[in-house]
């Protein structure tokens, strides 16, 4: 408000935190002393605001200013404004000195330079305008839009935001890493909100970089969000083939584009593990990476985050009064302060009504596991608990019909009747605390855990209750439930962050797991129409279903002692699948490699190889198809490429057709050239080199730029913080 009044009156305005200085929020000189008082009261009644205003009269009497202004975010009517004016008429020129919400909006409009220095002032308005002008994008991005609009009011603009947006402004790419719950996703959403308000089309990437490449449009400002791009909880499996290259290429492409932005988030330890395993990820330029740490939050930021969450919550008046009278101190200064805990303790899953609210809040910070345990054990019925747990065995985002089927099967196995009405009741109770319900791009309804910490918590609960674990295995109706359970337990090839206790429990029940694998091998797929990242791999519904299931058989054989007959049976199913021309080539390459290197491969590989080679040879539609075939031939030495003139000629014809029909930017010229060299096609190699030179270009200056500010931390004092939370008790 101080910046707005300073711009409006073209004078310097001093800011103060009320208290010992007599209640002055703002002060300036204009032929005498002038002061202003600021009151929020947006979610309060007018009678409360009026009562608070009356308390200011003795203070104003004592100061006796030449001019007094009263500003509030309450949306005042004409009569309400006049009633406040009557209180301070002696020091006011007219009712215009009572500044309400709509007056503030008008001042903001008159001074866009002030608006630019305070992103939250213009982000919400800009986003609303964008959604109104682009209703088609609003529909496609409904879930993302809802998450962003929920996050913005609670967000506190702190130094981390300035650093991250500077990375994005200078390099078009910002990779936010940090520990769990620190606020990576919220920071990313704020960056997205800022760009949406400036006309950028948002694109949320959910499974792999191909989604971004597919959505890339060359005539549109776009900003891409790839949240948890290396997985939510652990990095326990290899990425899909060439995914590290696709991510690296995407970063390189966007970093040199004038109308594109890319925001990625990941847990810092997952990124570190991934870099050890993938050269392309290791080469991620450090200039793109911003590490968000607890030290990024100043004391004033911690206080404001807590205040914003309380202000936008349904916490009872009595609990707010406990916070206002000192309860905030042990929260904002707690060594384990974490934005995720703040969100939980101000949400509907926490006791925000009973006396002792600050004490419960601190106890949760002392032991974050309490965050979910108390609500899980004391507030949920058995049906609701089973629903939360069964989600841990399903895709990160699961279609609601598939979730209902899996939940019903688990309930039946445990002798519990769960009707459709009871299932819907479970969803209603859990939404906003343990789960999130959202609409997908294909108009289907999806359910997910509200954040990764719920998944970690429920995984531990399943491990602690061996009978429940056995029931989940025996009641599984999707093969993918078994894959997901194993992946959460497996520490993987490169990381030691899996749940070893869960893995040991599964191995101990290997006969039960093997029986469930056999029973569900031909079941429907748990993954819906949209692709999702799970266990380090991309799942695409029924596309790749057989490959992923067969791959799992060979992947767990060393732990579960799968018998040779079962391996032979699933291998034959895979060969028949490929002979029919179906399947996912992304997954096929991995599973074929695993079979070929398996210790019992001698009796299995021949038929699988013939089916795989024949499938690859008969589906050469894109350069990527040629790359797969050539890589397969090179790795398994079935053909001398330089002597197969027919295959070489077919590739040359395909490549020259691509070069003639598509721009250099749309082609994988590096891959094309590599294949041409393998075939010994010198003329084609030279032509591709020329195309590479034609595709080189200097990026244009990015027209997008908002003024940046680096606010000083003058709001961390005990006095200011006490006044801030004192508003909650008024």
PDB file of N, CA and C in Angstrom, residues 626-635 639-645 647-648 651 670-682 684-685 688:
ATOM      1  N   UNK A 626      14.036 -46.360 -37.916  1.00  0.00           N
ATOM      2  CA  UNK A 626      15.296 -46.797 -38.533  1.00  0.00           C
ATOM      3  C   UNK A 626      16.396 -46.891 -37.476  1.00  0.00           C
ATOM      4  N   UNK A 627      16.423 -45.932 -36.583  1.00  0.00           N
ATOM      5  CA  UNK A 627      17.448 -45.934 -35.537  1.00  0.00           C
ATOM      6  C   UNK A 627      17.341 -47.188 -34.672  1.00  0.00           C
ATOM      7  N   UNK A 628      16.105 -47.584 -34.344  1.00  0.00           N
ATOM      8  CA  UNK A 628      15.918 -48.794 -33.540  1.00  0.00           C
ATOM      9  C   UNK A 628      16.406 -50.031 -34.283  1.00  0.00           C
ATOM     10  N   UNK A 629      16.052 -50.121 -35.570  1.00  0.00           N
ATOM     11  CA  UNK A 629      16.456 -51.290 -36.342  1.00  0.00           C
ATOM     12  C   UNK A 629      17.971 -51.359 -36.471  1.00  0.00           C
ATOM     13  N   UNK A 630      18.587 -50.236 -36.817  1.00  0.00           N
ATOM     14  CA  UNK A 630      20.043 -50.216 -36.993  1.00  0.00           C
ATOM     15  C   UNK A 630      20.750 -50.518 -35.677  1.00  0.00           C
ATOM     16  N   UNK A 631      20.250 -49.956 -34.567  1.00  0.00           N
ATOM     17  CA  UNK A 631      20.847 -50.241 -33.258  1.00  0.00           C
ATOM     18  C   UNK A 631      20.732 -51.724 -32.931  1.00  0.00           C
ATOM     19  N   UNK A 632      19.584 -52.310 -33.238  1.00  0.00           N
ATOM     20  CA  UNK A 632      19.380 -53.741 -32.988  1.00  0.00           C
ATOM     21  C   UNK A 632      20.348 -54.581 -33.814  1.00  0.00           C
ATOM     22  N   UNK A 633      20.486 -54.228 -35.091  1.00  0.00           N
ATOM     23  CA  UNK A 633      21.403 -54.972 -35.970  1.00  0.00           C
ATOM     24  C   UNK A 633      22.841 -54.824 -35.479  1.00  0.00           C
ATOM     25  N   UNK A 634      23.202 -53.603 -35.086  1.00  0.00           N
ATOM     26  CA  UNK A 634      24.564 -53.346 -34.621  1.00  0.00           C
ATOM     27  C   UNK A 634      24.855 -54.117 -33.333  1.00  0.00           C
ATOM     28  N   UNK A 635      23.884 -54.137 -32.404  1.00  0.00           N
ATOM     29  CA  UNK A 635      24.105 -54.778 -31.106  1.00  0.00           C
ATOM     30  C   UNK A 635      24.139 -56.295 -31.194  1.00  0.00           C
ATOM     31  N   UNK A 639      23.195 -58.727 -39.260  1.00  0.00           N
ATOM     32  CA  UNK A 639      23.378 -58.327 -40.663  1.00  0.00           C
ATOM     33  C   UNK A 639      24.591 -57.396 -40.735  1.00  0.00           C
ATOM     34  N   UNK A 640      25.348 -57.453 -41.837  1.00  0.00           N
ATOM     35  CA  UNK A 640      26.406 -56.481 -42.110  1.00  0.00           C
ATOM     36  C   UNK A 640      25.759 -55.299 -42.835  1.00  0.00           C
ATOM     37  N   UNK A 641      25.635 -54.171 -42.155  1.00  0.00           N
ATOM     38  CA  UNK A 641      24.903 -53.029 -42.698  1.00  0.00           C
ATOM     39  C   UNK A 641      25.466 -52.541 -44.022  1.00  0.00           C
ATOM     40  N   UNK A 642      26.779 -52.498 -44.135  1.00  0.00           N
ATOM     41  CA  UNK A 642      27.395 -51.951 -45.347  1.00  0.00           C
ATOM     42  C   UNK A 642      27.209 -52.870 -46.560  1.00  0.00           C
ATOM     43  N   UNK A 643      26.827 -54.131 -46.319  1.00  0.00           N
ATOM     44  CA  UNK A 643      26.619 -55.065 -47.430  1.00  0.00           C
ATOM     45  C   UNK A 643      25.148 -55.234 -47.800  1.00  0.00           C
ATOM     46  N   UNK A 644      24.250 -54.712 -46.962  1.00  0.00           N
ATOM     47  CA  UNK A 644      22.816 -54.846 -47.249  1.00  0.00           C
ATOM     48  C   UNK A 644      22.379 -53.642 -48.080  1.00  0.00           C
ATOM     49  N   UNK A 645      22.615 -53.725 -49.387  1.00  0.00           N
ATOM     50  CA  UNK A 645      22.344 -52.591 -50.276  1.00  0.00           C
ATOM     51  C   UNK A 645      20.859 -52.262 -50.371  1.00  0.00           C
ATOM     52  N   UNK A 647      18.555 -52.558 -47.985  1.00  0.00           N
ATOM     53  CA  UNK A 647      18.159 -51.820 -46.797  1.00  0.00           C
ATOM     54  C   UNK A 647      18.731 -50.397 -46.821  1.00  0.00           C
ATOM     55  N   UNK A 648      20.001 -50.303 -47.287  1.00  0.00           N
ATOM     56  CA  UNK A 648      20.637 -48.985 -47.382  1.00  0.00           C
ATOM     57  C   UNK A 648      19.892 -48.080 -48.357  1.00  0.00           C
ATOM     58  N   UNK A 651      16.669 -46.833 -46.865  1.00  0.00           N
ATOM     59  CA  UNK A 651      16.883 -45.749 -45.908  1.00  0.00           C
ATOM     60  C   UNK A 651      17.191 -44.434 -46.626  1.00  0.00           C
ATOM     61  N   UNK A 670      21.062 -35.454 -36.291  1.00  0.00           N
ATOM     62  CA  UNK A 670      22.181 -36.216 -35.725  1.00  0.00           C
ATOM     63  C   UNK A 670      21.948 -37.715 -35.893  1.00  0.00           C
ATOM     64  N   UNK A 671      20.728 -38.156 -35.552  1.00  0.00           N
ATOM     65  CA  UNK A 671      20.414 -39.574 -35.694  1.00  0.00           C
ATOM     66  C   UNK A 671      20.433 -40.016 -37.139  1.00  0.00           C
ATOM     67  N   UNK A 672      19.885 -39.177 -38.018  1.00  0.00           N
ATOM     68  CA  UNK A 672      19.850 -39.497 -39.443  1.00  0.00           C
ATOM     69  C   UNK A 672      21.272 -39.649 -40.006  1.00  0.00           C
ATOM     70  N   UNK A 673      22.154 -38.727 -39.598  1.00  0.00           N
ATOM     71  CA  UNK A 673      23.529 -38.790 -40.097  1.00  0.00           C
ATOM     72  C   UNK A 673      24.254 -40.031 -39.594  1.00  0.00           C
ATOM     73  N   UNK A 674      24.014 -40.388 -38.332  1.00  0.00           N
ATOM     74  CA  UNK A 674      24.653 -41.571 -37.765  1.00  0.00           C
ATOM     75  C   UNK A 674      24.270 -42.834 -38.537  1.00  0.00           C
ATOM     76  N   UNK A 675      22.986 -42.938 -38.913  1.00  0.00           N
ATOM     77  CA  UNK A 675      22.533 -44.114 -39.672  1.00  0.00           C
ATOM     78  C   UNK A 675      23.144 -44.114 -41.068  1.00  0.00           C
ATOM     79  N   UNK A 676      23.212 -42.934 -41.708  1.00  0.00           N
ATOM     80  CA  UNK A 676      23.809 -42.839 -43.046  1.00  0.00           C
ATOM     81  C   UNK A 676      25.258 -43.295 -43.029  1.00  0.00           C
ATOM     82  N   UNK A 677      25.981 -42.930 -41.966  1.00  0.00           N
ATOM     83  CA  UNK A 677      27.383 -43.363 -41.838  1.00  0.00           C
ATOM     84  C   UNK A 677      27.452 -44.877 -41.665  1.00  0.00           C
ATOM     85  N   UNK A 678      26.535 -45.441 -40.847  1.00  0.00           N
ATOM     86  CA  UNK A 678      26.516 -46.900 -40.645  1.00  0.00           C
ATOM     87  C   UNK A 678      26.320 -47.644 -41.962  1.00  0.00           C
ATOM     88  N   UNK A 679      25.475 -47.075 -42.829  1.00  0.00           N
ATOM     89  CA  UNK A 679      25.225 -47.707 -44.124  1.00  0.00           C
ATOM     90  C   UNK A 679      26.306 -47.374 -45.159  1.00  0.00           C
ATOM     91  N   UNK A 680      27.222 -46.462 -44.829  1.00  0.00           N
ATOM     92  CA  UNK A 680      28.263 -46.071 -45.779  1.00  0.00           C
ATOM     93  C   UNK A 680      27.746 -45.191 -46.900  1.00  0.00           C
ATOM     94  N   UNK A 681      26.719 -44.385 -46.660  1.00  0.00           N
ATOM     95  CA  UNK A 681      26.107 -43.538 -47.686  1.00  0.00           C
ATOM     96  C   UNK A 681      26.741 -42.150 -47.638  1.00  0.00           C
ATOM     97  N   UNK A 682      27.841 -41.973 -48.350  1.00  0.00           N
ATOM     98  CA  UNK A 682      28.624 -40.740 -48.267  1.00  0.00           C
ATOM     99  C   UNK A 682      27.866 -39.523 -48.809  1.00  0.00           C
ATOM    100  N   UNK A 684      24.628 -39.017 -49.024  1.00  0.00           N
ATOM    101  CA  UNK A 684      23.555 -38.671 -48.100  1.00  0.00           C
ATOM    102  C   UNK A 684      24.117 -38.004 -46.836  1.00  0.00           C
ATOM    103  N   UNK A 685      25.260 -38.514 -46.358  1.00  0.00           N
ATOM    104  CA  UNK A 685      25.900 -37.913 -45.187  1.00  0.00           C
ATOM    105  C   UNK A 685      26.230 -36.446 -45.437  1.00  0.00           C
ATOM    106  N   UNK A 688      23.053 -34.315 -45.382  1.00  0.00           N
ATOM    107  CA  UNK A 688      22.568 -34.080 -44.016  1.00  0.00           C
ATOM    108  C   UNK A 688      23.422 -33.017 -43.326  1.00  0.00           C
TER     109      UNK A 688
END
